[in-house]
Each structure stands twice: as structure tokens, then as C-alpha cells.
Amino acid sequence: MTSPRMCVLSFLIPSLLLGTLGCSGTNPTMAQERALEFSRLQVPDVTAPNVAFRVAAYYGRGVCDESRPVVSRTATETRIALVIAPASAGQICTMQLVTDSVVTDITPPFELPHTVRFARGGAPDSVRLVRAP
């Protein structure tokens, strides 16, 4: 007869191994880069003309995931996107999430109102507008 402890261990050990493989980068579905949503955005509502302002976006990612912010800018608009690459093959990671951020300074010259777009990975961008006082 199998003890309850053995039943739990026989389920738990394979589950832990599968979780480790999923984070190690050996799983082909995990090997692709993906866009990630931002959890919190900080954009000023108002700024004086020709005065730099800061934009910040916060997101969660896996401990071993590599994040690459992509910031593009014109005189009237700034767009921030984030690409996450999973852990490298053979790297053993936990499933723990960490909070990270993308911070960029918008320096003159720029026009007001200035549109700030945050890419949302398949959904419409989240848009904020910075106006003159």
C-alpha cells in the first residue's frame, strides 16, 4: 500500500522538474521573445515648453528573463515598448517574479502636446498626453 507521503512526493517531484525545465529555456515554446504589458505608468499631465520631463513604466518579469526596452521618439510623440526574452538554455531559474522599470527622459526639442504611447503586446497602445500649462 502506498503512503500519502509517497503520493505527494510522486506528484511534487515531477512537477518541480517540469517547472525548472520550463524556466531553463529548453522548452521550445518559451524560446520566443514576447511583448509584455506595463503594470504602472508615470507620465506628467503638464510640463512647461522646453523643460525636460521623465516617463516611467513598471512591469513584472521572471527572475532570469532579459528585458529590452525599445524607445522611439519624434518631436510630437514617444513610444515605449518592451520585449522579454526567456532565460538562456541551461540556465536554472525559479518561477519568482520581480518588478522592473523603463525610465526615459524626454528632453527638448519636443512639441506640446506630446503623446506618450506604451505598447501593450497585441492590444491597442496605452496613450497619455502631456500638455502645456
mmCIF file of C-alpha atoms in Angstrom:
data_model
loop_
_atom_site.group_PDB
_atom_site.id
_atom_site.type_symbol
_atom_site.label_atom_id
_atom_site.label_comp_id
_atom_site.label_asym_id
_atom_site.label_seq_id
_atom_site.Cartn_x
_atom_site.Cartn_y
_atom_site.Cartn_z
ATOM 1 C CA MET A 1 0.000 0.000 0.000
ATOM 2 C CA THR A 2 1.285 3.480 -0.895
ATOM 3 C CA SER A 3 1.505 6.042 1.865
ATOM 4 C CA PRO A 4 0.006 9.537 1.445
ATOM 5 C CA ARG A 5 3.531 10.967 1.736
ATOM 6 C CA MET A 6 4.730 8.891 -1.237
ATOM 7 C CA CYS A 7 1.732 10.025 -3.303
ATOM 8 C CA VAL A 8 2.529 13.664 -2.609
ATOM 9 C CA LEU A 9 6.225 13.179 -3.401
ATOM 10 C CA SER A 10 5.486 11.259 -6.599
ATOM 11 C CA PHE A 11 3.388 14.231 -7.792
ATOM 12 C CA LEU A 12 5.582 17.024 -6.413
ATOM 13 C CA ILE A 13 8.978 15.931 -7.773
ATOM 14 C CA PRO A 14 7.905 15.673 -11.459
ATOM 15 C CA SER A 15 6.049 18.992 -11.116
ATOM 16 C CA LEU A 16 9.173 20.711 -9.823
ATOM 17 C CA LEU A 17 11.282 19.235 -12.622
ATOM 18 C CA LEU A 18 8.811 20.383 -15.285
ATOM 19 C CA GLY A 19 8.714 23.862 -13.765
ATOM 20 C CA THR A 20 12.518 24.018 -13.826
ATOM 21 C CA LEU A 21 12.658 22.872 -17.457
ATOM 22 C CA GLY A 22 10.086 25.472 -18.439
ATOM 23 C CA CYS A 23 12.233 28.222 -16.992
ATOM 24 C CA SER A 24 15.534 26.825 -18.237
ATOM 25 C CA GLY A 25 14.920 27.845 -21.827
ATOM 26 C CA THR A 26 14.889 24.267 -23.131
ATOM 27 C CA ASN A 27 11.172 24.372 -23.814
ATOM 28 C CA PRO A 28 10.695 25.428 -27.477
ATOM 29 C CA THR A 29 7.534 27.429 -26.716
ATOM 30 C CA MET A 30 9.440 29.504 -24.143
ATOM 31 C CA ALA A 31 12.306 30.283 -26.557
ATOM 32 C CA GLN A 32 10.453 33.070 -28.357
ATOM 33 C CA GLU A 33 10.561 36.714 -27.390
ATOM 34 C CA ARG A 34 7.277 38.240 -26.338
ATOM 35 C CA ALA A 35 5.893 41.692 -25.682
ATOM 36 C CA LEU A 36 4.909 42.470 -22.121
ATOM 37 C CA GLU A 37 2.331 44.779 -20.603
ATOM 38 C CA PHE A 38 3.221 47.523 -18.200
ATOM 39 C CA SER A 39 1.594 47.387 -14.759
ATOM 40 C CA ARG A 40 2.015 51.068 -13.808
ATOM 41 C CA LEU A 41 2.744 54.204 -15.829
ATOM 42 C CA GLN A 42 4.045 57.587 -14.680
ATOM 43 C CA VAL A 43 3.620 60.488 -17.077
ATOM 44 C CA PRO A 44 3.150 64.138 -16.098
ATOM 45 C CA ASP A 45 -0.123 65.712 -17.204
ATOM 46 C CA VAL A 46 1.506 69.106 -17.713
ATOM 47 C CA THR A 47 5.001 70.402 -18.414
ATOM 48 C CA ALA A 48 6.445 73.743 -19.424
ATOM 49 C CA PRO A 49 7.660 74.108 -23.007
ATOM 50 C CA ASN A 50 11.354 73.254 -23.484
ATOM 51 C CA VAL A 51 11.645 71.707 -19.990
ATOM 52 C CA ALA A 52 12.651 68.038 -19.859
ATOM 53 C CA PHE A 53 10.252 65.559 -18.256
ATOM 54 C CA ARG A 54 10.522 61.939 -17.162
ATOM 55 C CA VAL A 55 8.353 58.996 -18.167
ATOM 56 C CA ALA A 56 8.405 55.698 -16.247
ATOM 57 C CA ALA A 57 6.721 52.351 -16.856
ATOM 58 C CA TYR A 58 6.797 49.410 -14.434
ATOM 59 C CA TYR A 59 6.373 45.726 -15.275
ATOM 60 C CA GLY A 60 6.850 42.261 -13.838
ATOM 61 C CA ARG A 61 9.197 39.671 -15.336
ATOM 62 C CA GLY A 62 10.737 36.339 -14.449
ATOM 63 C CA VAL A 63 13.972 36.407 -12.439
ATOM 64 C CA CYS A 64 16.060 35.160 -15.376
ATOM 65 C CA ASP A 65 14.146 36.838 -18.206
ATOM 66 C CA GLU A 66 16.025 39.505 -20.119
ATOM 67 C CA SER A 67 14.072 42.686 -20.822
ATOM 68 C CA ARG A 68 14.892 45.067 -23.650
ATOM 69 C CA PRO A 69 13.086 48.400 -23.730
ATOM 70 C CA VAL A 70 12.543 49.908 -27.164
ATOM 71 C CA VAL A 71 12.032 53.677 -27.110
ATOM 72 C CA SER A 72 11.302 55.618 -30.290
ATOM 73 C CA ARG A 73 10.733 59.346 -30.415
ATOM 74 C CA THR A 74 9.681 62.153 -32.725
ATOM 75 C CA ALA A 75 9.062 65.816 -31.900
ATOM 76 C CA THR A 76 5.396 65.076 -31.097
ATOM 77 C CA GLU A 77 5.439 61.504 -29.788
ATOM 78 C CA THR A 78 7.368 58.984 -27.710
ATOM 79 C CA ARG A 79 6.592 55.247 -27.913
ATOM 80 C CA ILE A 80 7.871 52.746 -25.369
ATOM 81 C CA ALA A 81 7.732 49.015 -25.988
ATOM 82 C CA LEU A 82 9.228 46.160 -24.037
ATOM 83 C CA VAL A 83 10.483 42.838 -25.352
ATOM 84 C CA ILE A 84 11.150 39.971 -22.942
ATOM 85 C CA ALA A 85 13.478 37.127 -23.872
ATOM 86 C CA PRO A 86 13.218 33.998 -21.708
ATOM 87 C CA ALA A 87 16.164 32.581 -19.777
ATOM 88 C CA SER A 88 19.063 31.137 -21.791
ATOM 89 C CA ALA A 89 19.187 27.401 -22.421
ATOM 90 C CA GLY A 90 20.617 25.507 -19.470
ATOM 91 C CA GLN A 91 20.013 28.336 -17.013
ATOM 92 C CA ILE A 92 18.061 27.145 -13.984
ATOM 93 C CA CYS A 93 15.620 29.706 -12.633
ATOM 94 C CA THR A 94 12.865 29.939 -10.095
ATOM 95 C CA MET A 95 9.368 30.987 -11.094
ATOM 96 C CA GLN A 96 9.713 34.125 -8.955
ATOM 97 C CA LEU A 97 8.654 37.453 -10.473
ATOM 98 C CA VAL A 98 10.488 40.729 -9.974
ATOM 99 C CA THR A 99 9.324 44.274 -10.661
ATOM 100 C CA ASP A 100 11.432 46.259 -13.101
ATOM 101 C CA SER A 101 11.051 49.600 -14.879
ATOM 102 C CA VAL A 102 11.800 51.559 -18.013
ATOM 103 C CA VAL A 103 12.596 55.210 -17.348
ATOM 104 C CA THR A 104 13.278 57.713 -20.098
ATOM 105 C CA ASP A 105 13.812 61.462 -20.063
ATOM 106 C CA ILE A 106 12.100 63.469 -22.785
ATOM 107 C CA THR A 107 14.463 66.336 -23.481
ATOM 108 C CA PRO A 108 13.991 69.375 -25.717
ATOM 109 C CA PRO A 109 13.347 69.875 -28.506
ATOM 110 C CA PHE A 110 9.803 68.456 -28.410
ATOM 111 C CA GLU A 111 6.361 69.833 -29.131
ATOM 112 C CA LEU A 112 3.436 70.165 -26.755
ATOM 113 C CA PRO A 113 1.067 68.495 -26.541
ATOM 114 C CA HIS A 114 3.357 65.457 -26.572
ATOM 115 C CA THR A 115 1.850 61.971 -26.925
ATOM 116 C CA VAL A 116 3.391 59.110 -24.940
ATOM 117 C CA ARG A 117 2.444 55.604 -26.123
ATOM 118 C CA PHE A 118 3.068 52.403 -24.195
ATOM 119 C CA ALA A 119 2.930 49.258 -26.353
ATOM 120 C CA ARG A 120 0.612 46.606 -24.920
ATOM 121 C CA GLY A 121 1.588 43.421 -26.792
ATOM 122 C CA GLY A 122 -1.281 42.739 -29.169
ATOM 123 C CA ALA A 123 -3.729 45.228 -27.639
ATOM 124 C CA PRO A 124 -4.048 48.907 -28.565
ATOM 125 C CA ASP A 125 -1.314 51.101 -27.084
ATOM 126 C CA SER A 126 -1.957 52.855 -23.791
ATOM 127 C CA VAL A 127 -1.794 56.575 -24.597
ATOM 128 C CA ARG A 128 -1.042 59.553 -22.340
ATOM 129 C CA LEU A 129 -0.936 63.196 -23.398
ATOM 130 C CA VAL A 130 1.431 65.765 -21.866
ATOM 131 C CA ARG A 131 0.099 69.308 -22.259
ATOM 132 C CA ALA A 132 1.427 72.811 -21.777
ATOM 133 C CA PRO A 133 0.284 74.658 -18.619
#
